[in-house]
Coordinates of C-alpha atoms in Angstrom, one line a residue:
Chain E
M1 CA 10.1 4.8 -39.5
E2 CA 13.1 3.5 -41.3
T3 CA 12.3 0.3 -43.1
E4 CA 14.8 -2.3 -44.3
I5 CA 13.4 -3.8 -47.4
S6 CA 12.4 -0.4 -48.8
K7 CA 16.1 -0.1 -49.5
I8 CA 16.0 -3.1 -51.7
N9 CA 12.6 -2.4 -53.1
Q10 CA 13.3 0.4 -55.5
P11 CA 14.8 -1.1 -58.6
E12 CA 14.4 2.0 -60.8
Q13 CA 16.4 4.2 -58.6
T14 CA 19.1 1.7 -58.0
Q15 CA 20.4 0.7 -61.3
E16 CA 23.9 0.5 -59.9
S17 CA 21.9 -1.0 -57.2
L18 CA 22.9 -2.6 -53.9
S19 CA 24.8 -5.8 -54.3
D20 CA 23.2 -9.0 -52.9
H21 CA 25.7 -8.9 -50.2
E22 CA 24.6 -5.4 -49.2
R23 CA 20.9 -6.4 -49.3
W24 CA 21.4 -9.3 -47.0
A25 CA 23.5 -7.0 -44.8
S26 CA 20.6 -4.6 -44.5
I27 CA 18.3 -7.5 -43.5
I28 CA 20.8 -8.8 -41.0
G29 CA 21.8 -5.5 -39.5
G30 CA 18.6 -3.5 -39.6
S31 CA 16.5 -2.8 -36.6
A32 CA 13.1 -1.5 -37.9
M33 CA 10.0 -3.4 -39.1
V34 CA 10.8 -5.6 -42.0
L35 CA 7.2 -6.1 -43.2
M36 CA 6.6 -2.3 -43.2
G37 CA 9.1 -2.1 -46.0
L38 CA 7.7 -5.1 -47.8
Q39 CA 4.2 -3.6 -48.3
Q40 CA 2.5 -5.5 -51.1
R41 CA 5.6 -7.4 -52.2
S42 CA 6.1 -11.0 -51.5
L43 CA 8.7 -11.9 -48.9
R44 CA 9.7 -14.9 -50.9
G45 CA 10.3 -12.7 -54.0
V46 CA 12.6 -10.5 -52.0
L47 CA 14.4 -13.2 -50.2
T48 CA 14.9 -15.4 -53.3
A49 CA 15.8 -12.5 -55.5
I50 CA 18.7 -11.6 -53.2
A51 CA 19.6 -15.1 -52.6
G52 CA 21.5 -14.9 -55.9
G53 CA 21.2 -16.5 -59.3
S54 CA 22.4 -19.9 -58.4
L55 CA 18.9 -20.8 -57.1
A56 CA 16.2 -21.1 -59.6
Y57 CA 13.3 -19.7 -57.6
H58 CA 10.6 -17.6 -59.1
G59 CA 10.8 -13.9 -58.5
A60 CA 14.5 -13.7 -59.3
T61 CA 14.4 -10.0 -59.9
A62 CA 14.2 -7.2 -57.5
D63 CA 10.7 -6.4 -58.9
K64 CA 7.6 -8.3 -58.0
S65 CA 7.5 -11.9 -59.1
L66 CA 5.2 -13.0 -61.9
T67 CA 3.1 -15.0 -59.5
D68 CA 2.8 -12.0 -57.3
K69 CA 1.6 -9.9 -60.2
V70 CA -0.9 -12.5 -61.3
A71 CA -2.1 -13.0 -57.8
D72 CA -2.6 -9.3 -57.3
A73 CA -4.4 -9.0 -60.7
V74 CA -7.0 -11.7 -59.9
G75 CA -7.2 -10.8 -56.3
I76 CA -6.2 -14.3 -54.9
N77 CA -3.1 -13.2 -53.1
K78 CA -4.0 -14.6 -49.7
S79 CA -0.5 -14.7 -48.3
I80 CA -0.1 -14.6 -44.5
K81 CA 2.8 -12.4 -43.5
V82 CA 4.0 -12.3 -40.0
E83 CA 6.8 -10.5 -38.2
K84 CA 7.5 -11.1 -34.5
T85 CA 10.4 -10.3 -32.2
V86 CA 11.4 -11.5 -28.8
T87 CA 14.4 -10.9 -26.6
I88 CA 16.0 -14.0 -25.1
N89 CA 18.5 -13.9 -22.3
K90 CA 21.1 -16.1 -24.1
S91 CA 23.9 -15.5 -26.6
A92 CA 23.2 -15.4 -30.3
A93 CA 25.5 -18.4 -30.7
E94 CA 23.4 -20.6 -28.4
L95 CA 20.1 -19.6 -30.0
Y96 CA 21.4 -19.9 -33.5
E97 CA 22.8 -23.3 -32.8
Y98 CA 19.5 -24.7 -31.3
W99 CA 17.4 -23.2 -34.1
H100 CA 19.8 -24.4 -36.9
N101 CA 19.0 -28.0 -36.1
F102 CA 15.5 -27.8 -37.6
E103 CA 14.7 -31.1 -36.0
N104 CA 14.5 -29.2 -32.7
L105 CA 11.8 -26.8 -33.9
P106 CA 8.7 -29.0 -33.2
T107 CA 9.6 -28.8 -29.5
F108 CA 8.2 -25.3 -29.4
M109 CA 6.3 -25.0 -32.7
K110 CA 3.1 -26.7 -31.9
H111 CA 1.7 -27.0 -35.4
V112 CA 4.9 -28.6 -36.8
R113 CA 4.8 -32.4 -36.2
S114 CA 8.3 -33.2 -37.4
V115 CA 11.2 -31.8 -39.4
Q116 CA 13.7 -34.1 -41.0
V117 CA 17.1 -32.7 -42.1
I118 CA 18.0 -34.2 -45.4
D119 CA 21.3 -32.5 -46.1
M120 CA 23.1 -29.2 -45.4
R121 CA 20.5 -27.3 -47.4
R122 CA 17.3 -29.3 -47.6
S123 CA 14.8 -30.4 -45.0
H124 CA 11.4 -32.1 -45.0
W125 CA 8.6 -30.6 -43.0
V126 CA 5.4 -32.3 -41.7
A127 CA 2.7 -30.0 -40.1
N128 CA -0.6 -30.9 -38.4
A129 CA -3.6 -29.9 -40.3
P130 CA -7.3 -30.0 -39.2
M131 CA -9.1 -33.4 -38.8
G132 CA -5.9 -35.4 -38.1
Q133 CA -4.5 -34.6 -41.6
T134 CA -1.0 -33.5 -42.2
V135 CA 0.6 -31.3 -44.9
E136 CA 4.2 -31.9 -46.0
W137 CA 6.8 -29.9 -48.0
D138 CA 10.5 -29.6 -48.6
A139 CA 12.4 -26.4 -47.9
D140 CA 15.9 -25.2 -48.6
I141 CA 18.1 -22.9 -46.6
I142 CA 18.7 -20.0 -48.9
N143 CA 21.1 -18.0 -46.6
D144 CA 22.9 -19.1 -43.6
Q145 CA 25.0 -16.6 -41.6
P146 CA 26.4 -18.3 -38.5
N147 CA 25.0 -16.7 -35.3
Q148 CA 23.2 -14.1 -37.3
L149 CA 20.6 -15.3 -39.7
I150 CA 18.9 -18.4 -41.3
A151 CA 16.7 -17.8 -44.3
W152 CA 14.6 -20.5 -46.0
A153 CA 12.1 -21.1 -48.7
S154 CA 10.0 -24.1 -49.7
I155 CA 11.2 -25.6 -53.0
E156 CA 9.5 -24.9 -56.3
G157 CA 6.2 -26.7 -56.5
A158 CA 5.9 -27.4 -52.8
S159 CA 2.3 -27.9 -51.6
V160 CA 2.9 -25.3 -48.9
D161 CA 4.6 -22.3 -50.3
N162 CA 6.4 -20.6 -47.5
S163 CA 9.5 -18.6 -46.9
G164 CA 11.1 -16.6 -44.1
F165 CA 14.1 -15.9 -42.0
V166 CA 15.1 -15.8 -38.3
R167 CA 17.6 -13.2 -37.3
F168 CA 19.7 -13.1 -34.1
T169 CA 20.9 -9.6 -33.1
P170 CA 22.7 -8.8 -29.8
A171 CA 20.4 -6.7 -27.5
P172 CA 21.9 -3.7 -25.7
D173 CA 24.0 -4.2 -22.6
D174 CA 23.1 -7.5 -20.8
R175 CA 19.7 -8.0 -22.3
G176 CA 20.6 -11.1 -24.4
T177 CA 19.6 -11.5 -28.0
E178 CA 16.8 -10.1 -30.1
V179 CA 15.3 -12.9 -32.2
K180 CA 13.2 -11.7 -35.1
V181 CA 11.1 -14.1 -37.3
V182 CA 9.6 -12.9 -40.5
M183 CA 7.5 -15.5 -42.4
E184 CA 5.2 -15.7 -45.3
Y185 CA 2.8 -18.4 -46.3
D186 CA 1.4 -18.0 -49.8
M187 CA -2.1 -19.2 -50.5
P188 CA -2.5 -20.5 -54.0
G189 CA -6.1 -21.6 -53.3
G190 CA -7.8 -25.0 -52.8
M191 CA -7.6 -27.6 -50.1
V192 CA -4.1 -26.8 -48.9
T193 CA -5.0 -23.1 -48.5
A194 CA -8.0 -24.0 -46.4
A195 CA -5.8 -26.3 -44.3
I196 CA -3.1 -23.7 -43.7
A197 CA -5.6 -21.0 -43.0
K198 CA -7.2 -23.2 -40.3
L199 CA -3.7 -24.1 -39.0
F200 CA -3.1 -20.4 -38.2
G201 CA -6.6 -19.7 -37.2
E202 CA -7.6 -16.0 -37.1
E203 CA -4.4 -15.0 -35.4
P204 CA -1.2 -16.0 -37.2
E205 CA 0.6 -13.3 -35.4
Q206 CA -0.4 -14.7 -32.0
Q207 CA 0.6 -18.2 -33.1
I208 CA 4.1 -17.1 -34.2
G209 CA 4.3 -15.0 -31.1
D210 CA 3.4 -18.0 -28.9
E211 CA 6.0 -20.1 -30.6
L212 CA 8.7 -17.5 -30.1
R213 CA 7.6 -17.2 -26.4
R214 CA 7.9 -21.0 -26.0
F215 CA 11.4 -20.8 -27.6
K216 CA 12.4 -18.2 -25.1
Q217 CA 11.0 -20.2 -22.2
L218 CA 12.8 -23.3 -23.4
M219 CA 16.2 -21.6 -23.9
E220 CA 16.1 -19.5 -20.7
T221 CA 14.5 -22.0 -18.2
G222 CA 15.0 -25.4 -19.9
E223 CA 11.3 -26.0 -20.1
I224 CA 8.0 -24.7 -21.5
A225 CA 5.6 -23.3 -18.9
T226 CA 2.3 -25.2 -18.9
T227 CA -0.8 -26.1 -17.0
E228 CA -1.9 -28.9 -19.3
G229 CA -2.7 -31.9 -17.2
Q230 CA -3.3 -30.1 -13.9
P231 CA -6.4 -30.9 -11.8
R232 CA -9.6 -28.8 -11.8
G233 CA -13.1 -29.2 -10.5
Chain I
M1 CA -8.0 -34.8 -3.4
K2 CA -10.3 -32.1 -2.0
A3 CA -9.9 -28.6 -3.5
L4 CA -11.8 -25.4 -3.3
C5 CA -13.1 -24.6 -6.8
W6 CA -14.6 -21.5 -8.2
H7 CA -17.9 -22.0 -10.0
G8 CA -19.0 -18.4 -10.5
A9 CA -19.5 -15.2 -8.5
N10 CA -20.3 -16.0 -4.9
D11 CA -20.2 -19.7 -5.7
V12 CA -17.1 -21.7 -4.4
R13 CA -17.3 -25.4 -3.5
V14 CA -15.1 -28.1 -2.1
D15 CA -14.8 -30.6 -5.0
N16 CA -13.1 -33.9 -5.4
V17 CA -10.5 -33.5 -8.2
P18 CA -7.6 -35.6 -9.4
D19 CA -4.3 -35.2 -7.5
P20 CA -1.7 -32.9 -9.2
K21 CA 1.1 -34.5 -11.2
I22 CA 4.7 -33.4 -12.0
L23 CA 4.4 -31.7 -15.5
N24 CA 7.8 -30.2 -15.9
R25 CA 11.3 -31.1 -14.6
R26 CA 11.5 -28.1 -12.2
D27 CA 8.1 -28.9 -10.6
A28 CA 7.4 -30.0 -7.0
I29 CA 4.2 -31.4 -5.5
L30 CA 3.4 -30.2 -2.0
K31 CA 1.1 -31.7 0.6
I32 CA -0.6 -28.6 1.9
T33 CA -0.4 -28.1 5.7
S34 CA -1.8 -24.5 5.9
T35 CA -3.5 -22.1 3.4
A36 CA -5.2 -18.8 3.8
I37 CA -7.9 -16.8 2.1
C38 CA -6.5 -13.5 0.8
G39 CA -8.4 -10.2 0.4
S40 CA -7.6 -10.5 -3.3
D41 CA -9.4 -13.9 -3.4
L42 CA -12.5 -11.9 -2.7
H43 CA -12.1 -10.0 -6.0
L44 CA -12.4 -13.5 -7.6
Y45 CA -15.2 -14.5 -5.4
N46 CA -17.1 -11.3 -6.2
G47 CA -16.6 -11.9 -9.9
F48 CA -14.5 -8.8 -10.6
I49 CA -11.5 -10.6 -12.2
P50 CA -12.1 -11.7 -15.8
S51 CA -11.1 -15.1 -17.3
M52 CA -12.0 -17.3 -14.3
Q53 CA -13.4 -20.7 -15.5
S54 CA -15.8 -22.9 -13.6
G55 CA -13.7 -25.5 -11.8
D56 CA -10.6 -23.4 -11.3
I57 CA -8.9 -24.2 -8.0
M58 CA -8.4 -21.1 -5.8
G59 CA -5.7 -20.0 -3.4
H60 CA -2.3 -18.4 -3.6
E61 CA -1.2 -18.3 0.1
F62 CA -0.1 -21.8 1.0
M63 CA 2.7 -23.9 2.5
G64 CA 3.3 -27.5 3.0
E65 CA 5.6 -30.5 2.7
I66 CA 7.4 -31.6 -0.5
V67 CA 6.1 -35.1 -1.5
E68 CA 7.4 -35.3 -5.0
L69 CA 10.1 -33.5 -7.0
G70 CA 10.8 -33.1 -10.7
S71 CA 14.1 -34.4 -11.9
A72 CA 15.8 -31.0 -12.2
V73 CA 15.1 -29.9 -8.7
K74 CA 18.4 -30.6 -6.8
N75 CA 18.3 -28.1 -3.9
F76 CA 15.3 -29.5 -2.0
S77 CA 14.4 -32.9 -0.7
I78 CA 11.2 -34.9 -0.2
G79 CA 9.9 -34.0 3.3
D80 CA 11.2 -30.4 3.3
R81 CA 8.7 -28.0 4.9
V82 CA 8.4 -25.0 2.6
V83 CA 6.5 -21.8 1.9
V84 CA 5.7 -20.8 -1.7
P85 CA 5.6 -17.2 -3.2
F86 CA 2.3 -16.5 -4.9
T87 CA 4.2 -15.1 -7.9
I88 CA 5.7 -17.8 -10.1
A89 CA 9.1 -16.9 -11.3
C90 CA 11.7 -18.7 -13.4
G91 CA 14.8 -17.1 -12.0
N92 CA 16.5 -17.1 -15.4
C93 CA 15.0 -14.2 -17.4
F94 CA 16.0 -10.5 -17.5
S95 CA 13.2 -9.5 -15.1
C96 CA 14.1 -12.1 -12.5
N97 CA 17.8 -11.2 -12.9
R98 CA 16.9 -7.7 -11.9
N99 CA 14.9 -9.0 -8.9
L100 CA 11.6 -8.0 -10.5
W101 CA 10.3 -11.5 -9.8
S102 CA 6.6 -10.7 -10.2
L103 CA 7.4 -9.6 -13.8
C104 CA 8.9 -12.9 -14.8
D105 CA 9.0 -13.3 -18.6
N106 CA 8.5 -17.0 -18.6
S107 CA 6.0 -18.2 -16.1
N108 CA 2.7 -17.3 -17.7
P109 CA 1.5 -19.9 -20.2
N110 CA -1.3 -17.5 -21.2
A111 CA 0.9 -14.5 -21.7
F112 CA -1.0 -13.7 -24.9
M113 CA -4.1 -12.9 -22.8
A114 CA -2.2 -10.5 -20.5
E115 CA -0.5 -8.9 -23.5
A116 CA -3.9 -8.2 -25.1
L117 CA -5.0 -6.4 -21.9
Y118 CA -1.7 -4.9 -20.6
G119 CA 0.6 -4.8 -23.6
Y120 CA 3.1 -7.1 -21.9
S121 CA 2.6 -10.1 -19.6
A122 CA 3.8 -10.2 -16.0
A123 CA 4.4 -13.4 -14.0
G124 CA 2.0 -16.3 -13.6
L125 CA 0.1 -16.5 -10.3
F126 CA -1.3 -19.4 -8.4
G127 CA -5.1 -19.6 -8.5
Y128 CA -5.7 -16.2 -10.0
S129 CA -7.6 -16.5 -13.3
H130 CA -6.4 -17.5 -16.7
I131 CA -5.0 -14.1 -17.6
F132 CA -2.3 -14.9 -15.0
G133 CA -1.6 -18.4 -16.2
G134 CA -4.6 -20.5 -15.1
Y135 CA -2.4 -22.3 -12.5
A136 CA -4.3 -24.4 -10.0
G137 CA -4.2 -22.8 -6.5
G138 CA -3.4 -24.1 -3.1
Q139 CA -6.7 -24.1 -1.2
A140 CA -6.5 -27.9 -1.7
E141 CA -4.8 -30.9 -0.2
Y142 CA -2.0 -31.0 -2.8
V143 CA -0.6 -28.4 -5.2
R144 CA 1.9 -28.4 -8.1
V145 CA 4.6 -25.8 -7.8
P146 CA 6.4 -24.8 -11.0
F147 CA 10.1 -23.6 -10.9
A148 CA 10.3 -25.1 -7.4
D149 CA 14.1 -24.8 -7.4
T150 CA 13.8 -21.0 -7.6
G151 CA 10.7 -20.2 -5.5
L152 CA 10.6 -22.3 -2.4
L153 CA 11.8 -21.3 1.1
K154 CA 12.7 -24.0 3.5
I155 CA 11.3 -23.4 7.0
P156 CA 13.2 -24.3 10.2
D157 CA 11.3 -26.8 12.4
E158 CA 11.0 -24.4 15.4
L159 CA 8.7 -22.0 13.6
T160 CA 5.0 -22.8 13.3
D161 CA 3.0 -22.7 10.1
E162 CA 1.0 -19.7 11.4
Q163 CA 4.3 -17.8 12.0
V164 CA 5.5 -18.2 8.4
L165 CA 2.5 -18.8 6.2
F166 CA 2.1 -15.1 5.4
L167 CA 5.6 -15.0 3.8
T168 CA 3.8 -16.3 0.7
D169 CA 2.1 -13.0 0.1
I170 CA 0.7 -10.5 2.6
F171 CA 3.7 -9.9 4.8
P172 CA 6.1 -9.3 1.8
T173 CA 3.3 -7.3 0.1
G174 CA 2.9 -5.0 3.1
Y175 CA 6.6 -4.8 3.5
M176 CA 7.2 -3.9 -0.2
A177 CA 4.5 -1.3 0.0
A178 CA 6.3 0.4 2.9
E179 CA 9.7 0.0 1.2
N180 CA 8.2 1.7 -2.0
C181 CA 7.5 4.7 0.2
N182 CA 11.2 5.4 0.5
I183 CA 10.8 6.3 4.2
K184 CA 13.1 8.9 5.6
P185 CA 13.6 10.1 9.2
G186 CA 10.6 12.0 10.5
D187 CA 8.3 10.7 7.8
T188 CA 4.6 10.2 8.3
V189 CA 3.0 7.4 6.3
A190 CA -0.8 7.2 5.8
V191 CA -2.2 3.7 5.1
W192 CA -5.7 3.3 3.5
G193 CA -7.1 -0.1 4.3
C194 CA -6.5 -2.0 7.5
G195 CA -7.0 -5.5 6.2
P196 CA -4.1 -7.9 6.6
V197 CA -1.9 -6.2 3.9
G198 CA -2.6 -2.8 5.5
Q199 CA -1.7 -4.2 8.9
F200 CA 1.7 -5.5 7.6
A201 CA 2.3 -2.3 5.7
I202 CA 1.8 -0.4 9.0
K203 CA 4.1 -2.7 10.9
S204 CA 6.7 -2.5 8.1
A205 CA 6.6 1.3 7.9
Y206 CA 7.6 1.4 11.5
L207 CA 10.3 -1.3 10.9
L208 CA 11.7 0.9 8.1
G209 CA 11.9 4.0 10.3
A210 CA 8.6 5.9 9.9
E211 CA 8.1 8.5 12.6
R212 CA 4.3 8.2 12.5
V213 CA 1.9 5.9 10.8
I214 CA -1.8 6.9 10.4
A215 CA -4.2 4.1 9.5
I216 CA -7.5 4.7 7.7
D217 CA -10.5 2.3 7.6
R218 CA -14.1 2.2 8.6
V219 CA -14.1 -1.2 10.5
P220 CA -13.5 -0.6 14.2
E221 CA -11.8 -3.9 15.0
R222 CA -9.3 -3.4 12.1
L223 CA -8.5 0.1 13.4
K224 CA -8.2 -1.3 16.9
M225 CA -5.7 -4.0 15.6
A226 CA -3.6 -1.3 13.8
K227 CA -3.5 0.7 17.0
E228 CA -2.8 -2.1 19.5
Q229 CA -0.5 -4.3 17.4
S230 CA 1.5 -1.6 15.7
G231 CA 0.9 1.7 17.6
A232 CA -0.6 3.4 14.6
E233 CA -2.8 6.5 14.9
V234 CA -6.2 5.9 13.4
I235 CA -8.9 7.6 11.3
N236 CA -12.4 6.2 10.8
Y237 CA -13.3 7.7 7.4
E238 CA -17.0 7.3 8.2
E239 CA -16.6 9.6 11.1
I240 CA -14.2 12.2 9.7
D241 CA -12.9 13.2 6.3
P242 CA -9.5 11.6 6.1
G243 CA -8.0 14.4 3.9
E244 CA -8.8 17.1 6.4
A245 CA -7.8 15.0 9.3
L246 CA -4.5 14.1 7.8
K247 CA -3.7 17.8 7.1
E248 CA -4.5 18.8 10.7
M249 CA -2.5 15.8 12.1
T250 CA 0.6 16.7 10.0
G251 CA 0.9 20.4 10.7
G252 CA -0.7 21.2 7.4
R253 CA 2.0 19.4 5.4
G254 CA 0.2 16.2 4.6
P255 CA 1.6 12.7 4.8
D256 CA 5.0 12.2 3.2
S257 CA 3.7 9.0 1.6
C258 CA 0.4 7.1 1.3
I259 CA -0.3 3.4 0.8
D260 CA -3.4 2.2 -1.0
A261 CA -4.0 -1.2 0.6
V262 CA -7.6 -1.3 -0.6
G263 CA -7.5 -1.8 -4.4
L264 CA -10.3 -2.2 -6.9
E265 CA -13.3 -2.7 -4.6
A266 CA -13.0 0.3 -2.4
H267 CA -16.0 1.5 -0.3
G268 CA -16.5 5.1 0.4
T269 CA -19.0 7.7 1.7
G270 CA -19.2 10.2 -1.1
L271 CA -21.1 10.5 -4.3
D272 CA -18.1 9.2 -6.3
S273 CA -18.3 5.9 -4.5
L274 CA -21.9 5.4 -5.5
Y275 CA -21.1 6.4 -9.0
D276 CA -18.3 3.8 -9.1
Q277 CA -20.5 1.0 -7.6
A278 CA -23.1 1.7 -10.3
K279 CA -20.7 1.7 -13.1
Q280 CA -18.8 -1.3 -11.9
S281 CA -22.0 -3.3 -11.4
V282 CA -22.8 -2.9 -15.1
R283 CA -19.2 -3.3 -16.1
L284 CA -18.6 0.2 -17.5
E285 CA -15.7 0.4 -15.1
T286 CA -13.8 -2.6 -13.8
D287 CA -12.2 -1.0 -10.8
R288 CA -13.6 1.2 -8.1
P289 CA -10.8 3.7 -7.1
T290 CA -12.4 5.6 -4.2
A291 CA -9.4 5.1 -2.0
L292 CA -6.9 6.0 -4.7
R293 CA -8.7 9.2 -5.5
Q294 CA -8.6 10.3 -1.9
I295 CA -5.0 9.4 -1.6
L296 CA -3.9 11.5 -4.6
V297 CA -5.6 14.5 -3.1
A298 CA -4.5 13.8 0.5
C299 CA -0.8 13.1 -0.2
G300 CA 1.6 15.9 0.7
K301 CA 3.7 17.7 -2.0
G302 CA 6.5 15.7 -3.4
G303 CA 5.2 12.6 -1.7
T304 CA 5.1 9.0 -2.8
V305 CA 1.9 6.9 -3.4
S306 CA 2.5 3.2 -3.0
I307 CA -0.2 0.8 -4.3
P308 CA -0.2 -2.8 -3.1
G309 CA -4.0 -3.1 -3.5
V310 CA -4.9 -4.9 -6.7
Y311 CA -6.2 -3.2 -9.8
G312 CA -7.1 -5.1 -12.9
G313 CA -8.6 -2.9 -15.5
V314 CA -9.7 0.7 -16.1
I315 CA -10.9 3.4 -13.7
D316 CA -12.7 6.7 -14.1
K317 CA -12.1 10.2 -12.9
L318 CA -8.7 9.7 -11.4
P319 CA -7.5 13.1 -10.2
I320 CA -4.2 12.9 -12.2
G321 CA -3.9 16.7 -11.9
A322 CA -3.4 16.4 -8.1
A323 CA -0.7 13.9 -8.7
F324 CA 1.0 15.9 -11.4
N325 CA 0.8 19.3 -9.7
K326 CA 2.2 18.0 -6.4
G327 CA 4.9 16.1 -8.1
L328 CA 3.9 12.8 -6.6
T329 CA 5.7 9.5 -7.3
L330 CA 3.5 6.5 -7.9
K331 CA 4.9 3.0 -7.2
M332 CA 2.8 -0.1 -7.6
G333 CA 2.7 -3.7 -8.8
Q334 CA 2.5 -7.3 -7.7
T335 CA 5.0 -8.1 -5.0
H336 CA 8.5 -9.4 -5.8
V337 CA 8.0 -12.0 -3.1
H338 CA 11.3 -13.8 -3.8
N339 CA 13.3 -10.7 -2.6
Y340 CA 11.7 -10.7 0.8
L341 CA 11.5 -14.3 1.8
R342 CA 14.8 -14.6 3.6
P343 CA 15.0 -11.0 5.1
L344 CA 11.5 -11.3 6.5
L345 CA 12.1 -14.9 7.8
E346 CA 15.0 -13.4 9.7
H347 CA 12.7 -10.7 11.2
I348 CA 10.3 -13.5 12.3
Q349 CA 13.2 -15.6 13.8
K350 CA 14.6 -12.6 15.7
G351 CA 11.1 -11.9 17.1
D352 CA 10.7 -8.5 15.5
I353 CA 7.3 -9.6 14.3
D354 CA 5.0 -12.6 14.7
P355 CA 2.7 -12.3 11.7
S356 CA 0.2 -14.7 13.1
Y357 CA -1.4 -11.8 15.0
V358 CA -3.7 -11.0 12.1
I359 CA -5.4 -14.4 12.2
T360 CA -8.9 -14.2 13.5
H361 CA -10.4 -17.5 12.2
R362 CA -9.1 -21.0 11.9
M363 CA -11.2 -23.4 9.8
K364 CA -11.0 -26.7 7.9
L365 CA -10.7 -26.7 4.1
D366 CA -14.2 -28.3 4.0
D367 CA -15.6 -25.1 5.5
A368 CA -13.9 -22.8 3.1
P369 CA -17.1 -21.7 1.3
K370 CA -18.5 -20.6 4.7
G371 CA -15.2 -18.8 5.3
Y372 CA -15.5 -16.8 2.1
E373 CA -18.9 -15.6 3.2
I374 CA -17.7 -14.6 6.6
F375 CA -14.6 -12.8 5.2
K376 CA -16.6 -11.1 2.4
H377 CA -19.1 -9.6 4.8
K378 CA -16.5 -9.0 7.6
K379 CA -18.7 -11.0 9.9
Q380 CA -17.5 -12.1 13.4
D381 CA -14.8 -9.3 13.2
C382 CA -13.1 -11.4 10.6
I383 CA -9.7 -10.2 9.4
K384 CA -7.8 -13.3 8.3
I385 CA -8.8 -16.9 7.8
V386 CA -6.4 -19.8 7.9
L387 CA -7.5 -23.2 6.5
T388 CA -6.1 -26.6 7.2
P389 CA -6.9 -29.6 5.0

């Protein structure tokens, strides 16, 4: 299977290497599994590496980031990586527009309590954690291609280290738009890790899948299918 | 309100439960005027469909009067008398746009369960386990109908409930089964199972131009109904091997198409049916495909096998070689009820068919538990039970 990030994951062979622009283009335009190409690498490392030098994130080389290397060495790399795709019967422009206002996301992301957009780049996230607790972090948009892609990463030192992108690709013929989400939560250990792990339960794939499904329901039908609150004996 | 609730295999009770509420903008609440027990409800009653929970309200064949509407439903009014397709469909997704309504992408809130079993999820269904959405059913005094703006069919005053109630499921299901046979002039259609869906498949095969329809069952009154109401020829499989009989009756060619209106709890006479009953009883096999096995062998070369009978899981020893080497076409699936509401209502209005002929029992909702027992054991020549609250 062709993989996308494999193209950007071979620094030795690519001394005259792909430009950042080309690397993003391969993520935006590719069709195969993203995480297959990622293998043991951190998504954050890849995304922030190709986000360009203007952002001071760790892992600003095409190689593994130092934190990745340390985590691998001591065996505490408990990152959750998820990739899910759904096809939605709406134009990429409509879907991009709704998603781009991050304050809309809690409508279909059950574990996210609120998102506050601070400015063009930064947003503040509050997520539900077990026992009525919440976890909070700030994230920056690190790439924004209208109607195609939004990539984000939590800022340096955030209590919840996460990164990812959502990509909107036209589906063949009249099938709408393929929406792919690739996300990674890094697990530095401690309380927050436990909280995040519980947040996603045993099945982070299912949770992201359910969120994408609710996004599809909302965009296509105007509502989210539910039976919560119906009678039973 | 009163509602018929599932509490386990062979245990259904009329409970007092809260009234349903509008939960989404496209919902409607109906006051049920008539509801029926479906053969596929017996699969729930017998405990063969997984993911039922104690307290689930049953029933997917129902009609009634709109008493409350969500704010987004503009094409119906309070007081409208409507029938409801048993398949819940949004009308907006790719599947609905291709008229594959029972494959709606958006109506199953528990799609993840269906995906685990089937790879992808089909539509949500009323009162048919949590794999199919866990929606409360309509064997009750009131019901909530999601996507009411897309699903409901308004019924003219001059038609009675009994004439139109079966538009919710069994008449379209029988009709689609016959349509899937791609009937051409001179065709012979063989129908396994003369329950209500089989009866409507027989009737529909004639409506669609079949030369002959041969009905197969073991229950004399069901064969009698097929013969008297639709003019079918009949085979009692307890008296004669249906494969041999069909070959003789069709000049050695075999039927051009076969309909499996039996599904996952088939009975039979051979060793294979005992084998299936044993395996199914210890859950080594979820479905008992006696009828389907016979059909694959009995169907003529190049024929079509149409399966309206419900299957839910895995089956053993399916003679796929018979299907392959005769070049059979298999067509199946839950009914795309929305496609058939208006055309079949017209058939009823023109007098081509009065579907109420399958009704043998009329009971009150309070007596539904007794109704399930009568229907399950085919007591009192029972073919179809209609309940009124």
